[in-house]
Each structure stands twice: as C-alpha cells, then as structure tokens.
Coordinates of C-alpha atoms in Angstrom, one line a residue:
M1 CA 22.1 -1.7 -4.9
S2 CA 22.0 -5.0 -3.0
E3 CA 19.6 -5.7 -0.2
P4 CA 19.3 -7.8 2.7
T5 CA 18.4 -12.4 1.6
E6 CA 15.3 -12.7 1.5
G7 CA 13.3 -15.8 0.9
I8 CA 9.8 -18.5 2.2
G9 CA 11.8 -20.2 4.4
D10 CA 12.7 -16.4 6.2
M11 CA 11.3 -15.6 9.9
S12 CA 7.6 -16.9 9.8
I13 CA 5.1 -14.2 10.9
K14 CA 4.6 -17.3 14.1
D15 CA 8.4 -16.9 14.8
E16 CA 8.1 -12.9 14.5
E17 CA 5.3 -13.4 17.5
K18 CA 7.7 -15.4 19.7
Q19 CA 8.4 -13.1 22.8
E20 CA 10.9 -14.1 25.1
A21 CA 10.7 -13.0 28.0
G22 CA 10.2 -9.5 28.9
D23 CA 10.6 -8.7 24.8
E24 CA 8.0 -6.4 23.9
D25 CA 9.1 -6.3 20.2
D26 CA 6.2 -5.2 18.0
V27 CA 3.2 -7.6 16.0
V28 CA 2.6 -6.6 12.6
N29 CA 1.7 -9.2 10.2
P30 CA -1.6 -8.7 7.7
W31 CA -4.0 -9.2 9.8
E32 CA -3.1 -7.7 13.3
V33 CA -0.7 -4.6 14.2
A34 CA 0.2 -4.5 17.6
T35 CA 2.3 -1.8 19.6
H36 CA 3.2 -1.4 23.0
S37 CA 5.7 2.0 21.7
A38 CA 3.5 5.2 22.5
T39 CA 5.8 6.4 19.3
G40 CA 4.2 3.6 18.0
V41 CA 6.0 1.0 15.3
D42 CA 9.9 0.8 15.4
Y43 CA 10.4 0.6 12.2
D44 CA 13.6 0.1 12.1
K45 CA 13.6 -2.6 13.9
L46 CA 11.5 -4.0 11.4
I47 CA 13.6 -3.3 8.4
K48 CA 15.6 -6.2 10.4
R49 CA 13.4 -8.1 10.6
F50 CA 11.6 -8.8 7.3
G51 CA 14.9 -8.5 5.4
S52 CA 14.0 -4.9 3.2
T53 CA 16.1 -2.1 2.2
K54 CA 15.6 0.8 4.2
I55 CA 15.3 4.8 1.9
D56 CA 17.9 6.4 2.1
D57 CA 18.2 10.2 1.4
A58 CA 20.4 8.2 -2.2
L59 CA 17.8 6.8 -3.6
I60 CA 15.3 9.8 -3.2
Q61 CA 17.8 11.8 -4.8
R62 CA 18.1 9.2 -7.4
I63 CA 14.1 9.6 -8.4
E64 CA 14.2 13.1 -8.0
K65 CA 16.8 12.5 -10.9
V66 CA 15.6 10.1 -12.7
T67 CA 12.0 11.7 -13.0
G68 CA 13.7 15.7 -12.7
K69 CA 10.6 15.9 -9.7
P70 CA 10.5 16.5 -6.3
V71 CA 9.0 13.3 -4.5
H72 CA 6.1 13.1 -2.7
H73 CA 6.3 14.0 0.5
L74 CA 5.1 10.8 2.1
L75 CA 8.5 10.0 0.9
R76 CA 10.2 13.2 2.2
R77 CA 9.1 12.9 5.0
G78 CA 10.0 8.1 5.8
K79 CA 5.9 7.9 5.7
F80 CA 7.2 5.7 2.7
F81 CA 10.3 4.1 4.1
S82 CA 11.1 0.8 3.5
Q83 CA 12.3 -1.0 -0.1
R84 CA 12.5 -3.8 -2.3
D85 CA 14.0 -3.1 -5.9
M86 CA 13.8 -0.4 -5.9
H87 CA 17.0 0.9 -8.4
M88 CA 16.1 -1.8 -10.3
I89 CA 12.4 0.4 -10.8
L90 CA 14.5 2.9 -11.5
D91 CA 17.5 1.7 -14.1
M92 CA 14.2 0.7 -16.1
Y93 CA 12.7 4.0 -15.9
E94 CA 15.7 5.3 -16.8
Q95 CA 16.2 2.8 -20.1
K96 CA 13.1 4.1 -21.1
K97 CA 11.0 0.6 -20.5
P98 CA 8.3 -0.4 -18.9
F99 CA 7.1 -0.9 -15.5
Y100 CA 3.7 -1.6 -14.1
L101 CA 2.1 -0.2 -10.6
Y102 CA 0.3 -3.5 -8.9
T103 CA -1.9 -2.0 -5.4
G104 CA -4.7 -4.0 -3.4
R105 CA -7.5 -3.3 -1.1
G106 CA -8.9 -5.4 1.4
P107 CA -13.6 -4.0 2.0
S108 CA -14.1 -3.8 5.2
S109 CA -16.2 -1.2 5.6
D110 CA -18.5 0.3 3.2
A111 CA -16.3 4.1 3.8
M112 CA -13.0 4.5 3.7
H113 CA -10.8 5.9 6.4
M114 CA -8.2 8.5 6.7
G115 CA -5.6 5.5 7.0
H116 CA -7.0 3.4 3.8
L117 CA -6.7 6.7 1.3
I118 CA -2.4 6.9 2.0
P119 CA -1.2 4.5 -0.1
F120 CA -3.9 5.4 -3.3
I121 CA -2.0 9.2 -2.3
F122 CA 1.1 8.1 -2.6
T123 CA 0.6 5.8 -6.0
K124 CA -1.5 8.5 -7.5
W125 CA 0.9 10.2 -7.1
L126 CA 3.5 7.6 -8.7
Q127 CA 0.8 6.9 -12.0
D128 CA 1.6 11.0 -12.1
T129 CA 5.0 10.6 -12.6
F130 CA 6.4 7.7 -14.1
D131 CA 2.7 7.4 -17.1
V132 CA 2.9 4.0 -16.7
P133 CA -0.5 1.5 -15.8
L134 CA -2.2 0.3 -11.9
V135 CA -3.5 -2.6 -11.1
I136 CA -5.5 -2.4 -8.1
Q137 CA -7.2 -5.7 -6.6
L138 CA -9.7 -5.2 -4.3
T139 CA -10.4 -8.7 -1.9
D140 CA -13.4 -8.8 -1.2
D141 CA -12.6 -12.8 -0.5
E142 CA -10.1 -12.0 0.8
K143 CA -12.0 -10.5 3.5
F144 CA -14.7 -13.6 2.8
L145 CA -13.2 -16.2 4.5
W146 CA -11.9 -14.4 7.2
K147 CA -14.3 -12.3 8.7
D148 CA -18.7 -13.1 9.5
L149 CA -19.8 -11.7 5.7
T150 CA -21.8 -13.4 3.0
L151 CA -19.7 -13.3 0.0
E152 CA -22.7 -10.7 -1.3
Q153 CA -21.3 -8.1 1.2
A154 CA -18.2 -8.3 0.7
N155 CA -18.5 -7.8 -2.6
H156 CA -20.7 -4.7 -2.3
M157 CA -18.3 -2.7 0.1
A158 CA -15.0 -3.9 -2.9
I159 CA -18.0 -1.7 -5.1
E160 CA -18.6 1.3 -2.7
N161 CA -14.9 0.8 -2.2
T162 CA -13.7 1.9 -5.4
K163 CA -16.2 5.0 -5.6
D164 CA -13.8 5.8 -2.6
I165 CA -10.5 5.0 -4.9
I166 CA -11.2 6.4 -7.4
A167 CA -13.0 9.7 -6.2
C168 CA -8.7 10.0 -5.2
G169 CA -8.1 11.1 -9.4
F170 CA -7.1 8.0 -10.9
D171 CA -6.9 8.1 -14.7
I172 CA -9.1 5.7 -16.7
E173 CA -6.7 4.9 -19.5
K174 CA -4.1 3.9 -17.4
T175 CA -6.4 2.6 -14.2
F176 CA -7.8 -1.0 -14.4
I177 CA -9.2 -1.4 -11.1
F178 CA -10.6 -5.3 -10.4
S179 CA -13.0 -7.6 -7.9
D180 CA -11.7 -10.6 -6.8
L181 CA -14.4 -12.3 -6.8
N182 CA -15.9 -10.1 -10.7
F183 CA -12.6 -10.9 -12.0
I184 CA -11.1 -14.1 -11.8
S185 CA -13.8 -17.1 -12.4
N186 CA -13.6 -14.8 -16.3
S187 CA -9.7 -14.8 -16.2
S188 CA -7.7 -17.7 -16.9
A189 CA -4.9 -15.8 -17.3
F190 CA -4.6 -15.3 -13.3
Y191 CA -6.7 -18.1 -12.8
R192 CA -3.4 -20.2 -14.6
N193 CA -0.4 -18.0 -12.6
M194 CA -3.2 -18.3 -9.0
C195 CA -2.0 -22.5 -10.0
R196 CA 1.6 -21.6 -10.8
V197 CA 2.0 -20.5 -7.5
Q198 CA 0.1 -22.7 -5.5
K199 CA 2.1 -25.6 -7.1
L200 CA 5.7 -23.8 -6.0
V201 CA 4.2 -22.5 -2.9
T202 CA 4.2 -26.0 0.1
Y203 CA 1.3 -26.9 3.1
N204 CA 4.3 -26.4 5.2
Q205 CA 5.6 -23.3 4.0
V206 CA 2.1 -21.2 3.9
K207 CA 1.5 -22.6 7.5
G208 CA 5.2 -20.3 8.3
I209 CA 4.4 -17.8 6.6
F210 CA 1.6 -17.2 7.8
G211 CA 0.7 -19.0 11.0
F212 CA -2.2 -20.0 9.6
G213 CA -4.0 -22.9 12.1
D214 CA -5.4 -26.6 11.6
S215 CA -8.8 -25.8 11.5
D216 CA -8.2 -22.6 9.6
C217 CA -10.3 -23.3 6.2
I218 CA -9.0 -24.2 3.0
G219 CA -9.9 -20.7 1.2
K220 CA -7.2 -18.8 3.6
I221 CA -4.5 -21.3 3.6
S222 CA -4.6 -20.6 -0.8
F223 CA -5.3 -17.4 -0.9
P224 CA -1.9 -15.4 -1.1
A225 CA -1.5 -17.2 -4.3
I226 CA -4.4 -14.7 -5.5
Q227 CA -2.3 -11.5 -3.7
A228 CA 0.6 -13.2 -5.2
S229 CA -1.0 -13.0 -8.7
P230 CA -1.4 -9.4 -10.5
S231 CA 2.4 -9.2 -9.2
F232 CA 2.5 -11.0 -13.1
S233 CA 2.0 -9.0 -15.9
S234 CA 1.1 -12.7 -18.2
S235 CA -1.7 -11.8 -14.9
F236 CA -3.2 -9.1 -17.4
P237 CA -3.1 -10.3 -21.2
E238 CA -5.2 -7.4 -22.6
I239 CA -3.4 -4.6 -21.1
F240 CA -0.1 -6.2 -21.2
N241 CA -0.7 -7.7 -24.6
G242 CA 0.4 -11.3 -23.7
R243 CA 4.0 -9.6 -22.3
P244 CA 5.6 -12.2 -19.5
D245 CA 8.3 -9.5 -18.6
I246 CA 6.6 -6.6 -17.4
P247 CA 7.3 -6.0 -13.9
C248 CA 5.8 -4.5 -10.2
L249 CA 6.2 -2.3 -8.4
I250 CA 4.1 -2.5 -4.9
P251 CA 3.7 0.0 -3.5
C252 CA 1.9 -1.0 -0.4
A253 CA 1.8 -1.2 3.8
I254 CA 4.8 -3.3 5.3
D255 CA 2.4 -5.6 7.5
Q256 CA 0.9 -6.2 3.0
D257 CA 5.4 -7.6 3.2
P258 CA 4.5 -11.5 4.2
Y259 CA 2.3 -11.9 1.0
F260 CA 5.2 -11.3 -1.5
R261 CA 8.6 -11.7 -0.1
M262 CA 6.3 -15.6 -1.1
T263 CA 6.1 -14.2 -4.3
R264 CA 9.4 -13.0 -4.5
D265 CA 10.3 -16.8 -3.4
V266 CA 8.2 -18.3 -6.3
A267 CA 8.9 -15.9 -9.0
P268 CA 12.2 -17.1 -10.7
R269 CA 10.6 -20.3 -10.2
M270 CA 8.0 -19.0 -12.9
N271 CA 10.4 -17.0 -15.3
Y272 CA 9.0 -14.1 -13.7
L273 CA 11.1 -11.1 -12.0
K274 CA 10.8 -10.2 -9.2
P275 CA 8.5 -7.8 -7.5
A276 CA 9.6 -4.3 -6.4
L277 CA 7.9 -3.0 -3.6
I278 CA 7.5 0.3 -1.6
H279 CA 6.0 0.5 1.7
S280 CA 4.4 2.8 3.6
T281 CA 4.5 4.0 8.4
F282 CA 1.2 2.8 9.7
F283 CA -1.1 4.8 10.1
P284 CA -2.2 6.0 13.8
A285 CA -5.5 5.9 15.5
L286 CA -6.5 8.7 17.2
Q287 CA -6.9 7.8 21.0
G288 CA -3.0 6.9 19.5
A289 CA -0.4 4.7 18.4
Q290 CA -1.2 2.2 20.9
T291 CA -4.5 1.7 20.4
K292 CA -6.6 0.1 17.0
M293 CA -7.9 1.8 14.1
S294 CA -11.0 -0.7 13.1
A295 CA -13.9 0.0 11.2
S296 CA -17.0 -1.1 13.2
D297 CA -15.5 2.1 15.7
P298 CA -16.2 5.4 14.2
N299 CA -14.7 6.9 16.3
S300 CA -10.7 5.5 16.1
S301 CA -10.3 7.5 12.8
I302 CA -11.3 10.1 10.3
F303 CA -14.0 8.7 6.9
V304 CA -14.2 10.3 3.9
T305 CA -18.0 9.4 4.8
D306 CA -17.6 12.4 7.8
S307 CA -19.4 15.5 8.2
D308 CA -17.4 18.9 8.7
K309 CA -18.5 18.9 12.2
Q310 CA -18.3 15.2 12.7
I311 CA -14.4 15.7 11.7
K312 CA -13.6 18.7 14.5
D313 CA -15.4 17.0 16.9
K314 CA -13.7 14.1 16.7
I315 CA -10.2 16.0 16.8
N316 CA -11.3 18.0 19.3
K317 CA -12.5 14.6 21.1
F318 CA -10.9 12.1 20.4
A319 CA -7.0 12.6 19.4
F320 CA -4.8 11.7 21.9
S321 CA -2.2 14.9 23.0
G322 CA 1.2 14.9 23.5
G323 CA 1.2 18.9 25.4
G324 CA 0.4 19.6 29.3
A325 CA -2.3 18.4 31.9
T326 CA -3.0 21.8 32.1
V327 CA -1.8 25.3 30.4
E328 CA 0.5 26.4 32.4
E329 CA 2.5 23.1 32.4
H330 CA 2.9 23.1 28.4
K331 CA 3.8 26.1 28.2
E332 CA 6.3 25.4 31.0
K333 CA 7.1 22.0 29.5
G334 CA 6.3 22.2 25.7
G335 CA 4.0 19.4 24.5
N336 CA 5.9 16.2 22.6
C337 CA 4.9 15.6 18.5
D338 CA 6.5 11.9 19.1
V339 CA 3.1 10.6 20.8
D340 CA 0.2 13.7 19.5
V341 CA -2.6 12.5 17.3
S342 CA -2.5 15.3 15.7
Y343 CA 0.6 16.6 14.5
Q344 CA 1.4 13.3 13.3
Y345 CA -1.7 13.3 11.0
L346 CA 0.4 17.1 9.7
T347 CA 3.3 15.1 8.8
F348 CA 0.7 13.1 6.4
F349 CA -1.1 15.7 5.2
M350 CA 0.1 18.7 5.6
E351 CA 1.5 19.5 2.0
D352 CA 3.9 22.5 4.2
D353 CA 7.5 21.5 4.7
E354 CA 8.3 25.2 6.3
R355 CA 4.8 25.7 8.5
L356 CA 5.3 21.9 9.3
E357 CA 8.4 22.7 10.9
E358 CA 7.3 26.0 12.4
I359 CA 4.5 24.1 14.4
R360 CA 7.1 21.7 15.4
K361 CA 9.2 23.9 16.4
T362 CA 6.3 26.3 18.0
Y363 CA 4.7 23.0 20.1
T364 CA 8.2 21.3 21.0
S365 CA 8.3 24.9 22.5
G366 CA 4.7 25.4 24.5
E367 CA 4.4 28.0 22.5
L368 CA 1.4 26.4 20.4
L369 CA -1.0 25.5 22.6
T370 CA -3.6 22.1 21.5
G371 CA -5.7 23.2 21.0
F372 CA -4.5 25.6 18.3
L373 CA -2.9 22.1 17.0
K374 CA -6.2 21.0 16.7
K375 CA -7.7 23.6 14.6
E376 CA -5.4 23.5 12.2
L377 CA -5.7 19.2 11.7
I378 CA -9.0 19.5 11.4
E379 CA -8.7 22.6 9.3
I380 CA -7.3 20.9 6.5
L381 CA -8.7 17.6 6.7
Q382 CA -12.2 19.3 6.1
K383 CA -11.2 20.5 3.2
L384 CA -9.5 16.7 1.7
V385 CA -12.4 14.9 3.3
G386 CA -14.2 17.9 1.7
E387 CA -12.9 17.3 -1.5
H388 CA -13.2 13.5 -2.1
R389 CA -16.7 13.8 -1.1
Q390 CA -17.8 16.4 -4.1
K391 CA -15.5 13.8 -6.2
R392 CA -17.1 11.0 -5.4
A393 CA -20.9 11.5 -4.7
T394 CA -19.5 12.2 -8.9
I395 CA -19.0 8.2 -9.6
T396 CA -21.9 5.5 -10.7
D397 CA -22.0 2.9 -11.4
D398 CA -21.0 2.7 -14.8
V399 CA -18.2 4.7 -13.9
V400 CA -17.1 1.2 -11.4
R401 CA -18.1 -0.4 -14.2
Q402 CA -15.9 1.7 -16.7
F403 CA -12.9 1.0 -14.6
M404 CA -13.4 -2.6 -13.8
T405 CA -13.8 -3.8 -17.6
P406 CA -11.0 -5.3 -18.9
R407 CA -9.4 -4.0 -21.8
K408 CA -6.6 -2.5 -23.4
L409 CA -5.0 0.8 -21.7
K410 CA -3.7 3.8 -22.9
F411 CA -0.3 1.8 -23.2
D412 CA 1.5 -0.3 -26.0
Y413 CA 3.9 -3.0 -25.4
P414 CA 4.6 -5.1 -28.5
P415 CA 3.5 -8.1 -27.7
P416 CA 5.8 -11.5 -26.2
T417 CA 8.8 -13.0 -28.5
P418 CA 8.3 -16.5 -29.6
P419 CA 10.1 -19.0 -27.8
S420 CA 11.7 -21.0 -31.8
E421 CA 12.3 -16.8 -32.7
K422 CA 14.5 -16.2 -29.6
K423 CA 16.6 -19.6 -30.5
K424 CA 16.5 -18.2 -34.0
K425 CA 17.8 -14.8 -32.8
K426 CA 20.3 -16.7 -30.3
K427 CA 21.7 -18.4 -33.1
Q428 CA 22.6 -15.8 -35.4
K429 CA 24.0 -13.7 -32.7
S430 CA 26.2 -17.1 -32.1
A431 CA 27.6 -17.0 -35.2
K432 CA 28.3 -13.6 -35.8
A433 CA 31.1 -14.1 -32.5
V434 CA 31.8 -16.3 -34.8

C-alpha cells in the first residue's frame, strides 16, 4: 500500500503554526499540543498535514490475520490511528524476518501519569504479540536542554521513570532501556550514527522542521540526531550482532513524528531502512481537551503514584463532564460522550467493548448519570494504578541496572555479510544466469 509522500522539506512546525486570519488549526509539535475544539485535535487534518496514512479496517484485519490474535483495544478503537510503513513490518513478520521496536520517554517528573503509560501499554502488547526485541530511550539530555533542570535532576527522573516503565511488565530478556546521559558516552556505534545523521541534516533544515530560533542553544539543534539514532539496528551491536539491516517499528504519540520524518529522509542516504511508525492520539487532561496535562499540576491527570482516595477525589472534582447542568436537564437532553473526560478515559482503559457501548448509549440518552459514569472510571483506575504501584514497589535499583546494561537479548542474529562476500555471491549469481 502506498502512502503520501513525505520528506525533510515537508511542512515545518513553524509552517504548521502559522494561522491564517480566522483559521483555528490545532498546534501539534514535540513541545506543545493545543486545540480550540472541545472534542480535541482533528486527527484527520493532522494525518493530511503530516503526510502519514490512516489506520483502516483492512490494516487491522491484516494484523489479526498474520498474528492469529485480536488486536489491542487501543488499536481497535482508533487510539492508535496513523502509521507509516506498517505493511512493510507485517511483510517482514509473514516472511519470518526480524524487526524490532523502539519507543521512548522524555523524563520531566519523578512519577508518570496515565497518559505517559499509554504508549508503553501498547508497546508491551506489540512485543508480546510479535515476540521481538525492544529498545526504550530515556531522553534525559533533552530535558536538561529544554527545561530548568540540572543534569543530575534529569538523570534521576530518568531512573525513576524507568521503574514505572518496567512495572508495565516488560520482559528483561527482550528489552533494553537506556538513558542518553548514561549510555551514549559508552557506545561508539550509537555515537557514530548520531554523527552520520548530524552531517546529513543542515542547520536550515533542522530550523525548518523544528522551528528553532537564533537564541536556542546549540544542544537543541543537534538533539534530533540523538532521537533518530535508535531507529537503526547498527546503534545496538550487542543486541543485533552488528547487523545494520534490521528494520524498526516506532510506537509513539503523533507529536513526535517530526523527529522521524527527518529520520526517514536521511535513512536511505545512510544505506539504512526507514523506520516504520504507528501513532497514538493524545490523552486528554482531566479538565478537558482544551486544557493541558502538566507534571507540575497534579490535578491535571491521574498519576501512577496517586492513592485510591486521590483518584476518587480528582475524578469527582476535576473530570470535565459532558452531562447536563442538572439531573433533570441531563435526563432530558442526555450527555455528550465526545467531550466527557470520564467516558474518554474509559475508551482507553476499559477492555470490555460491550460494556463500553452500553455506557455510551445510556449516558447519551440521559439514563446514566455523570456520577455513575465517574464511579465506573474510578473503580477501573484504582485497580490499574493499584496493581502498577504494587509492581513498581518490587523494582529495585539493581533491577533497573539489569535492564540498562548493554547486552545480548534472547534473540540470535547471524553476523552481517562482509562486502567482499556480497560481491562474490553476486558474481556467482550472474555466472549462473549466463
């Protein structure tokens, strides 16, 4: 299946943010997500703007066919909605050829919130379903460059976030987690790929893609090459036995796509495969789609460290309601599931499709009141966060060190064919043809 053309010369972040008079397009980039709509970002417009491809029923059916398993509810419900080259990844899987997963986290707080967990919940399903290696990048260097943090603070947050990530249930035999500050200085292979990317992207291009200004520090300008480098299997010789030809699938929120548009442009010039991507929607703040979730505002989301009481109080007090102003009005006019945050959260975390549809119908009709809808969400989140909290409590610094140690994982890869051997085989093939 073909997808829209893309490249480093596509619409830049600055272009995306230029608004014509009266135009109220969404702002979506790696550092800011803003919308004027109560229902959230217009993802169809975003797909067109970014040049990606919408995940359709045919792709979902193909995933189920090649894996023999039902897709994750986050994919089935369109929470992962856009992709680049997913059919190529499925081709590799059908042909029993290897690929790997790469995702990441920019640590900006000691504790992650529920929105941060979404990519990792889905990535774990991908790893379990396809049985492939996974690399997870903690960009503590990025947070040092962009925020008012010391290197030590950023690195501490990376370690704490790693504990939350491990608590999602990742298999240590299949997973390598690394902090940029701890790993890159000890990996010549990773650093070499960083240099290769840096040489292929001009200053004007990186300004165009990311909107950097003349007063931005040079660290920001060079950082995109760091986020690009895990897309290449040769960055991890311990895992892939030096193979440069293992393709990569990146599950991430769509605000990270500019990094990988750049990566996909330079990959062929490095004689590497373009990474494939699968994009998620954004998780709404408790106060609604037009507000911003922030680690500095504990009431903007549910954090994995929240107690049962805190979860209950936050949902009841802060979760934006799509219901009527009074019980009478609600019963008469019904609720609006498109803007109701409690219902939107249920679409992420309730696995039972039939129950979710029943809630949608009864809330829309006015039969189900907001209080009962919130109660359903509270119970699900208390269970999910409680289980996560218990798992996290068992993760010691030693466990983190094991996940973060560069090493061979459980997968075997034959070494790359030397160039001289490739030429020899090509000659032999030509001779046979004659």
